[in-house]
PDB file of C-alpha atoms in Angstrom:
ATOM      1  CA  MET A   1      -0.044  -0.101   0.121  1.00 49.00           C
ATOM      2  CA  ALA A   2       1.217   3.478  -0.860  1.00 57.00           C
ATOM      3  CA  PRO A   3       2.177   5.855   1.921  1.00 64.00           C
ATOM      4  CA  VAL A   4      -0.286   8.469   2.593  1.00 63.00           C
ATOM      5  CA  ALA A   5       1.122  11.958   1.782  1.00 67.00           C
ATOM      6  CA  ASP A   6       1.275  14.433   5.141  1.00 76.00           C
ATOM      7  CA  ASP A   7      -1.355  16.823   3.613  1.00 82.00           C
ATOM      8  CA  ARG A   8      -3.042  17.124   6.785  1.00 88.00           C
ATOM      9  CA  PHE A   9      -6.434  16.862   5.148  1.00 91.00           C
ATOM     10  CA  ALA A  10      -7.843  14.564   7.856  1.00 91.00           C
ATOM     11  CA  ALA A  11      -6.789  17.163  10.726  1.00 92.00           C
ATOM     12  CA  TYR A  12      -8.381  20.097   8.577  1.00 92.00           C
ATOM     13  CA  TYR A  13     -11.505  18.363   8.032  1.00 92.00           C
ATOM     14  CA  ALA A  14     -11.672  17.106  11.390  1.00 93.00           C
ATOM     15  CA  GLU A  15     -11.329  20.822  12.891  1.00 92.00           C
ATOM     16  CA  ARG A  16     -14.131  22.011  10.180  1.00 93.00           C
ATOM     17  CA  LEU A  17     -16.723  19.305  11.035  1.00 92.00           C
ATOM     18  CA  TRP A  18     -16.014  19.669  14.974  1.00 92.00           C
ATOM     19  CA  ASP A  19     -16.772  23.658  14.569  1.00 92.00           C
ATOM     20  CA  TRP A  20     -19.766  23.102  12.602  1.00 93.00           C
ATOM     21  CA  LEU A  21     -21.451  20.825  15.708  1.00 91.00           C
ATOM     22  CA  PRO A  22     -23.491  23.129  18.148  1.00 91.00           C
ATOM     23  CA  GLU A  23     -21.189  23.840  21.031  1.00 90.00           C
ATOM     24  CA  VAL A  24     -23.477  22.103  23.595  1.00 91.00           C
ATOM     25  CA  TYR A  25     -22.835  18.825  21.972  1.00 89.00           C
ATOM     26  CA  ARG A  26     -19.105  19.434  22.095  1.00 87.00           C
ATOM     27  CA  ASP A  27     -19.242  20.130  25.858  1.00 89.00           C
ATOM     28  CA  GLU A  28     -21.472  17.053  26.592  1.00 88.00           C
ATOM     29  CA  ASP A  29     -18.851  14.814  24.634  1.00 86.00           C
ATOM     30  CA  GLY A  30     -16.112  16.112  27.217  1.00 85.00           C
ATOM     31  CA  LEU A  31     -18.397  15.622  30.382  1.00 86.00           C
ATOM     32  CA  ALA A  32     -19.587  12.331  29.424  1.00 84.00           C
ATOM     33  CA  ALA A  33     -18.882   9.259  31.163  1.00 84.00           C
ATOM     34  CA  ASN A  34     -17.027   7.858  28.210  1.00 86.00           C
ATOM     35  CA  PRO A  35     -15.832  11.370  26.761  1.00 87.00           C
ATOM     36  CA  GLY A  36     -14.197  11.573  23.184  1.00 87.00           C
ATOM     37  CA  VAL A  37     -17.051   9.221  21.480  1.00 91.00           C
ATOM     38  CA  LEU A  38     -18.325  11.880  19.447  1.00 92.00           C
ATOM     39  CA  ARG A  39     -14.751  13.421  18.673  1.00 92.00           C
ATOM     40  CA  SER A  40     -13.574  10.066  17.344  1.00 92.00           C
ATOM     41  CA  PHE A  41     -16.871   9.873  14.844  1.00 93.00           C
ATOM     42  CA  ILE A  42     -15.863  13.057  13.756  1.00 93.00           C
ATOM     43  CA  GLU A  43     -12.212  12.212  13.138  1.00 93.00           C
ATOM     44  CA  LEU A  44     -13.443   8.851  11.257  1.00 94.00           C
ATOM     45  CA  PHE A  45     -15.628  11.149   8.804  1.00 94.00           C
ATOM     46  CA  ALA A  46     -12.718  13.562   8.198  1.00 93.00           C
ATOM     47  CA  GLY A  47     -10.550  10.723   7.519  1.00 92.00           C
ATOM     48  CA  GLN A  48     -13.076   9.490   4.693  1.00 94.00           C
ATOM     49  CA  ALA A  49     -13.179  13.215   3.688  1.00 94.00           C
ATOM     50  CA  ALA A  50      -9.526  13.443   3.057  1.00 93.00           C
ATOM     51  CA  VAL A  51      -9.612  10.085   1.000  1.00 92.00           C
ATOM     52  CA  LEU A  52     -12.211  11.708  -1.252  1.00 93.00           C
ATOM     53  CA  ARG A  53     -10.202  14.900  -1.620  1.00 93.00           C
ATOM     54  CA  ARG A  54      -7.000  13.158  -2.406  1.00 91.00           C
ATOM     55  CA  SER A  55      -8.872  11.237  -5.095  1.00 91.00           C
ATOM     56  CA  GLN A  56     -10.320  14.536  -6.480  1.00 91.00           C
ATOM     57  CA  ASP A  57      -6.832  16.039  -6.676  1.00 90.00           C
ATOM     58  CA  ARG A  58      -5.430  12.822  -8.473  1.00 89.00           C
ATOM     59  CA  LEU A  59      -8.288  12.829 -10.697  1.00 90.00           C
ATOM     60  CA  TRP A  60      -7.347  16.368 -11.839  1.00 90.00           C
ATOM     61  CA  ASP A  61      -3.553  15.461 -12.016  1.00 89.00           C
ATOM     62  CA  ASP A  62      -4.504  12.491 -14.331  1.00 90.00           C
ATOM     63  CA  GLN A  63      -5.486  15.136 -17.042  1.00 89.00           C
ATOM     64  CA  PHE A  64      -1.873  16.072 -17.586  1.00 90.00           C
ATOM     65  CA  ILE A  65       0.661  13.810 -19.076  1.00 90.00           C
ATOM     66  CA  ASP A  66       3.532  15.311 -16.687  1.00 88.00           C
ATOM     67  CA  LEU A  67       1.520  14.393 -13.611  1.00 89.00           C
ATOM     68  CA  CYS A  68      -0.791  11.350 -14.297  1.00 90.00           C
ATOM     69  CA  ASP A  69      -0.420   7.949 -13.047  1.00 89.00           C
ATOM     70  CA  GLU A  70       0.971   5.302 -15.335  1.00 89.00           C
ATOM     71  CA  TRP A  71      -2.462   3.815 -15.789  1.00 90.00           C
ATOM     72  CA  ALA A  72      -3.478   7.078 -17.630  1.00 91.00           C
ATOM     73  CA  VAL A  73      -0.595   7.265 -20.031  1.00 92.00           C
ATOM     74  CA  ALA A  74      -2.238   4.885 -22.493  1.00 90.00           C
ATOM     75  CA  TYR A  75      -5.498   6.790 -22.270  1.00 91.00           C
ATOM     76  CA  ILE A  76      -3.640  10.236 -22.984  1.00 92.00           C
ATOM     77  CA  GLY A  77      -1.829   8.597 -25.792  1.00 91.00           C
ATOM     78  CA  ASP A  78      -5.093   7.312 -27.269  1.00 91.00           C
ATOM     79  CA  LEU A  79      -6.418  10.875 -27.210  1.00 89.00           C
ATOM     80  CA  VAL A  80      -3.610  12.236 -29.383  1.00 89.00           C
ATOM     81  CA  GLY A  81      -3.501   9.208 -31.566  1.00 88.00           C
ATOM     82  CA  THR A  82       0.062   8.008 -30.726  1.00 88.00           C
ATOM     83  CA  ARG A  83       1.412   4.485 -31.140  1.00 87.00           C
ATOM     84  CA  LEU A  84       2.782   3.652 -27.723  1.00 87.00           C
ATOM     85  CA  VAL A  85       6.140   2.273 -26.807  1.00 84.00           C
ATOM     86  CA  SER A  86       6.977  -0.799 -24.729  1.00 83.00           C
ATOM     87  CA  ALA A  87       5.303  -0.649 -21.232  1.00 81.00           C
ATOM     88  CA  LEU A  88       8.905  -1.829 -19.852  1.00 84.00           C
ATOM     89  CA  ASN A  89       9.773   1.552 -20.405  1.00 85.00           C
ATOM     90  CA  ALA A  90       7.631   3.823 -18.557  1.00 87.00           C
ATOM     91  CA  ARG A  91       9.667   6.928 -18.731  1.00 87.00           C
ATOM     92  CA  ALA A  92       9.928   6.905 -22.654  1.00 87.00           C
ATOM     93  CA  ARG A  93       6.166   5.863 -22.890  1.00 89.00           C
ATOM     94  CA  ARG A  94       5.458   9.015 -20.788  1.00 91.00           C
ATOM     95  CA  VAL A  95       7.864  11.274 -22.911  1.00 90.00           C
ATOM     96  CA  ASP A  96       6.552   9.768 -26.248  1.00 89.00           C
ATOM     97  CA  VAL A  97       2.807  10.813 -25.659  1.00 91.00           C
ATOM     98  CA  ALA A  98       3.779  14.095 -24.069  1.00 90.00           C
ATOM     99  CA  LYS A  99       5.736  15.019 -27.258  1.00 90.00           C
ATOM    100  CA  THR A 100       3.885  13.719 -29.925  1.00 89.00           C
ATOM    101  CA  ILE A 101       2.424  16.824 -31.323  1.00 86.00           C
ATOM    102  CA  TYR A 102       5.824  18.164 -31.427  1.00 88.00           C
ATOM    103  CA  TYR A 103       7.163  15.137 -33.332  1.00 87.00           C
ATOM    104  CA  ARG A 104       4.440  15.527 -35.938  1.00 88.00           C
ATOM    105  CA  ARG A 105       5.125  19.442 -36.500  1.00 86.00           C
ATOM    106  CA  ARG A 106       8.704  18.443 -37.186  1.00 86.00           C
ATOM    107  CA  LYS A 107       8.111  15.234 -39.053  1.00 84.00           C
ATOM    108  CA  GLY A 108      11.032  14.161 -41.258  1.00 80.00           C
ATOM    109  CA  THR A 109      13.622  16.482 -40.205  1.00 84.00           C
ATOM    110  CA  LEU A 110      17.061  15.049 -38.765  1.00 85.00           C
ATOM    111  CA  ARG A 111      16.575  17.206 -35.494  1.00 86.00           C
ATOM    112  CA  VAL A 112      13.426  15.358 -34.332  1.00 87.00           C
ATOM    113  CA  LEU A 113      14.937  12.202 -35.323  1.00 87.00           C
ATOM    114  CA  GLU A 114      17.891  12.783 -32.947  1.00 86.00           C
ATOM    115  CA  GLU A 115      15.429  14.042 -30.343  1.00 86.00           C
ATOM    116  CA  LEU A 116      13.549  11.153 -30.585  1.00 86.00           C
ATOM    117  CA  ILE A 117      16.342   8.643 -29.991  1.00 83.00           C
ATOM    118  CA  GLY A 118      17.221  10.815 -27.123  1.00 84.00           C
ATOM    119  CA  ASP A 119      13.826  10.781 -25.650  1.00 85.00           C
ATOM    120  CA  ILE A 120      13.311   6.829 -25.973  1.00 84.00           C
ATOM    121  CA  THR A 121      16.696   5.626 -25.066  1.00 82.00           C
ATOM    122  CA  GLY A 122      18.094   8.216 -22.846  1.00 81.00           C
ATOM    123  CA  TRP A 123      21.191   8.565 -25.059  1.00 80.00           C
ATOM    124  CA  ASP A 124      22.454  11.603 -27.057  1.00 81.00           C
ATOM    125  CA  GLY A 125      21.501  10.438 -30.603  1.00 81.00           C
ATOM    126  CA  VAL A 126      22.675  11.577 -33.928  1.00 84.00           C
ATOM    127  CA  VAL A 127      21.361  10.816 -37.303  1.00 86.00           C
ATOM    128  CA  VAL A 128      23.104  10.983 -40.779  1.00 84.00           C
ATOM    129  CA  GLU A 129      21.575  11.026 -44.211  1.00 86.00           C
ATOM    130  CA  MET A 130      23.822   8.419 -46.266  1.00 84.00           C
ATOM    131  CA  PHE A 131      23.509   9.785 -49.395  1.00 84.00           C
ATOM    132  CA  ARG A 132      25.942  12.517 -48.074  1.00 82.00           C
ATOM    133  CA  ARG A 133      28.468   9.872 -47.498  1.00 82.00           C
ATOM    134  CA  LEU A 134      28.403   7.919 -51.179  1.00 84.00           C
ATOM    135  CA  ALA A 135      31.375   8.120 -53.224  1.00 83.00           C
ATOM    136  CA  ARG A 136      30.823   9.779 -56.803  1.00 80.00           C
ATOM    137  CA  ALA A 137      32.608  11.444 -59.484  1.00 80.00           C
ATOM    138  CA  ARG A 138      33.049  15.360 -59.151  1.00 78.00           C
ATOM    139  CA  HIS A 139      31.186  17.693 -61.440  1.00 80.00           C
ATOM    140  CA  GLY A 140      31.518  21.686 -62.342  1.00 78.00           C
ATOM    141  CA  LEU A 141      28.897  22.440 -60.006  1.00 80.00           C
ATOM    142  CA  ASP A 142      30.920  20.799 -56.835  1.00 76.00           C
ATOM    143  CA  PRO A 143      32.633  23.599 -54.721  1.00 75.00           C
ATOM    144  CA  ALA A 144      36.324  23.363 -53.949  1.00 78.00           C
ATOM    145  CA  PRO A 145      37.328  19.988 -52.615  1.00 72.00           C
ATOM    146  CA  GLN A 146      38.862  21.060 -49.306  1.00 75.00           C
ATOM    147  CA  ARG A 147      35.954  23.532 -48.736  1.00 77.00           C
ATOM    148  CA  PHE A 148      33.634  21.063 -46.871  1.00 79.00           C
ATOM    149  CA  ALA A 149      36.285  18.518 -46.259  1.00 80.00           C
ATOM    150  CA  ALA A 150      35.959  16.140 -43.033  1.00 81.00           C
ATOM    151  CA  PRO A 151      37.466  17.596 -39.812  1.00 79.00           C
ATOM    152  CA  LEU A 152      39.373  14.348 -38.660  1.00 78.00           C
ATOM    153  CA  THR A 153      40.308  12.867 -42.156  1.00 80.00           C
ATOM    154  CA  GLY A 154      40.244  15.733 -44.464  1.00 79.00           C
ATOM    155  CA  THR A 155      37.903  13.691 -46.845  1.00 80.00           C
ATOM    156  CA  PRO A 156      36.029  15.835 -49.325  1.00 79.00           C
ATOM    157  CA  PRO A 157      32.473  15.163 -50.086  1.00 76.00           C
ATOM    158  CA  GLY A 158      32.434  11.928 -52.205  1.00 74.00           C
ATOM    159  CA  GLY A 159      36.345  11.942 -52.200  1.00 73.00           C
ATOM    160  CA  ILE A 160      39.010   9.551 -51.356  1.00 73.00           C
ATOM    161  CA  ALA A 161      39.957   8.787 -47.652  1.00 74.00           C
ATOM    162  CA  ASP A 162      43.161   9.157 -45.892  1.00 74.00           C
ATOM    163  CA  LEU A 163      43.625   5.722 -44.518  1.00 76.00           C
ATOM    164  CA  ARG A 164      46.529   6.797 -42.354  1.00 80.00           C
ATOM    165  CA  ASN A 165      44.385   8.610 -40.054  1.00 80.00           C
ATOM    166  CA  VAL A 166      43.880   6.315 -37.093  1.00 82.00           C
ATOM    167  CA  ARG A 167      41.262   8.370 -35.623  1.00 80.00           C
ATOM    168  CA  GLY A 168      39.245   8.215 -38.548  1.00 80.00           C
ATOM    169  CA  ALA A 169      39.615   4.693 -39.216  1.00 80.00           C
ATOM    170  CA  SER A 170      38.022   4.025 -35.635  1.00 80.00           C
ATOM    171  CA  LEU A 171      35.109   5.817 -36.519  1.00 78.00           C
ATOM    172  CA  ALA A 172      34.458   3.825 -39.656  1.00 79.00           C
ATOM    173  CA  GLY A 173      31.204   1.686 -39.871  1.00 76.00           C
ATOM    174  CA  THR A 174      29.591   4.316 -37.283  1.00 76.00           C
ATOM    175  CA  ALA A 175      27.345   7.134 -37.875  1.00 74.00           C
ATOM    176  CA  PHE A 176      30.294   9.458 -37.476  1.00 78.00           C
ATOM    177  CA  ASP A 177      32.092   7.908 -40.512  1.00 81.00           C
ATOM    178  CA  GLU A 178      33.906  10.423 -42.516  1.00 82.00           C
ATOM    179  CA  TYR A 179      34.855   8.222 -45.422  1.00 83.00           C
ATOM    180  CA  ALA A 180      32.760   8.040 -48.788  1.00 83.00           C
ATOM    181  CA  SER A 181      31.447   4.545 -49.851  1.00 83.00           C
ATOM    182  CA  THR A 182      30.305   3.210 -52.883  1.00 84.00           C
ATOM    183  CA  ALA A 183      26.434   2.744 -53.375  1.00 84.00           C
ATOM    184  CA  ASP A 184      24.868  -0.573 -51.675  1.00 84.00           C
ATOM    185  CA  VAL A 185      21.789  -1.225 -53.882  1.00 83.00           C
ATOM    186  CA  ARG A 186      20.734  -4.092 -51.745  1.00 84.00           C
ATOM    187  CA  ARG A 187      17.464  -3.776 -49.971  1.00 80.00           C
ATOM    188  CA  ASN A 188      19.072  -3.818 -46.439  1.00 80.00           C
ATOM    189  CA  GLY A 189      22.113  -1.961 -47.674  1.00 79.00           C
ATOM    190  CA  ARG A 190      23.775   0.814 -45.594  1.00 78.00           C
ATOM    191  CA  HIS A 191      24.971   3.376 -48.125  1.00 82.00           C
ATOM    192  CA  ALA A 192      22.105   4.406 -50.556  1.00 83.00           C
ATOM    193  CA  ILE A 193      20.203   7.402 -51.131  1.00 84.00           C
ATOM    194  CA  PRO A 194      17.125   7.035 -49.076  1.00 85.00           C
ATOM    195  CA  LYS A 195      19.063   5.652 -46.028  1.00 84.00           C
ATOM    196  CA  LEU A 196      19.643   6.982 -42.650  1.00 82.00           C
ATOM    197  CA  ALA A 197      22.176   5.933 -40.079  1.00 78.00           C
ATOM    198  CA  SER A 198      21.449   6.578 -36.691  1.00 78.00           C
ATOM    199  CA  GLY A 199      23.660   6.244 -33.454  1.00 74.00           C
ATOM    200  CA  ASP A 200      24.913   7.968 -30.285  1.00 73.00           C
ATOM    201  CA  ARG A 201      27.190  10.681 -29.650  1.00 70.00           C
ATOM    202  CA  CYS A 202      30.842  10.272 -28.328  1.00 56.00           C
ATOM    203  CA  ALA A 203      31.053  10.124 -24.488  1.00 46.00           C
ATOM    204  CA  ASN A 204      34.365  10.604 -22.693  1.00 40.00           C
ATOM    205  CA  GLY A 205      36.262  10.706 -25.866  1.00 44.00           C
ATOM    206  CA  LYS A 206      35.217   7.282 -27.131  1.00 48.00           C
ATOM    207  CA  CYS A 207      32.661   6.671 -29.586  1.00 46.00           C
ATOM    208  CA  ARG A 208      30.156   4.112 -28.569  1.00 47.00           C
ATOM    209  CA  ARG A 209      28.736   1.737 -31.153  1.00 44.00           C
ATOM    210  CA  ARG A 210      25.826   0.190 -29.203  1.00 40.00           C
ATOM    211  CA  CYS A 211      23.035   2.176 -31.012  1.00 39.00           C
ATOM    212  CA  ALA A 212      24.219   1.189 -34.724  1.00 42.00           C
ATOM    213  CA  ALA A 213      20.638   0.905 -36.214  1.00 40.00           C
ATOM    214  CA  TRP A 214      20.379   1.575 -39.788  1.00 40.00           C
ATOM    215  CA  CYS A 215      16.673   2.460 -41.273  1.00 43.00           C
ATOM    216  CA  SER A 216      14.982   3.659 -44.270  1.00 41.00           C
ATOM    217  CA  PRO A 217      13.234   7.195 -43.808  1.00 42.00           C
ATOM    218  CA  THR A 218      10.151   5.631 -46.082  1.00 41.00           C
ATOM    219  CA  SER A 219       9.496   3.017 -43.438  1.00 40.00           C
ATOM    220  CA  SER A 220       8.921   5.582 -40.485  1.00 40.00           C
ATOM    221  CA  SER A 221       5.530   5.482 -39.318  1.00 39.00           C
ATOM    222  CA  ARG A 222       5.607   8.783 -37.221  1.00 40.00           C
TER     223      ARG A 222
END
């Protein structure tokens, strides 16, 4: 059983009910052979009034996703038409429902996808458009090769990688890969125009690869 909050509702209602009684009955209760019986009844009634008051307060809080009980999250989610995440992750479920409208207004942007990773998993997510990592031949409309070169390896967009860079090689295969790759036209291929790469940002100078999910933006349901 959950502990009762120290809201002093029971004491408040006991005094209110006691004050409403005529003074003659209060005096008789103190002078009776078995004093305090009437006061005990009043305290019992006050206790039930306090329970009703707490229930009313909880009912009001259950209208807001930030304050509601866990059972109410699914009902609020149904009102906004969201598809709930697993009930095993209560925090992510609540955040997902709270930000459903926010997500929909920004649907299809990289920023909202990164926020979605952070909200659901608690990690600092990053999303990369894989068409920007494809190797290709340069043409006359391309800017100067070094103008948009990668910061670690100096690889220009669609250019040849410097394999002597140890730091750059350690990031290969992650969402932070600076090397250009040839197109992978397989259905589940990573490097293709409609594909996105998602991962988590580096922590303490070391890039973690635990979130190496690759997906197609056309398969998103949000």
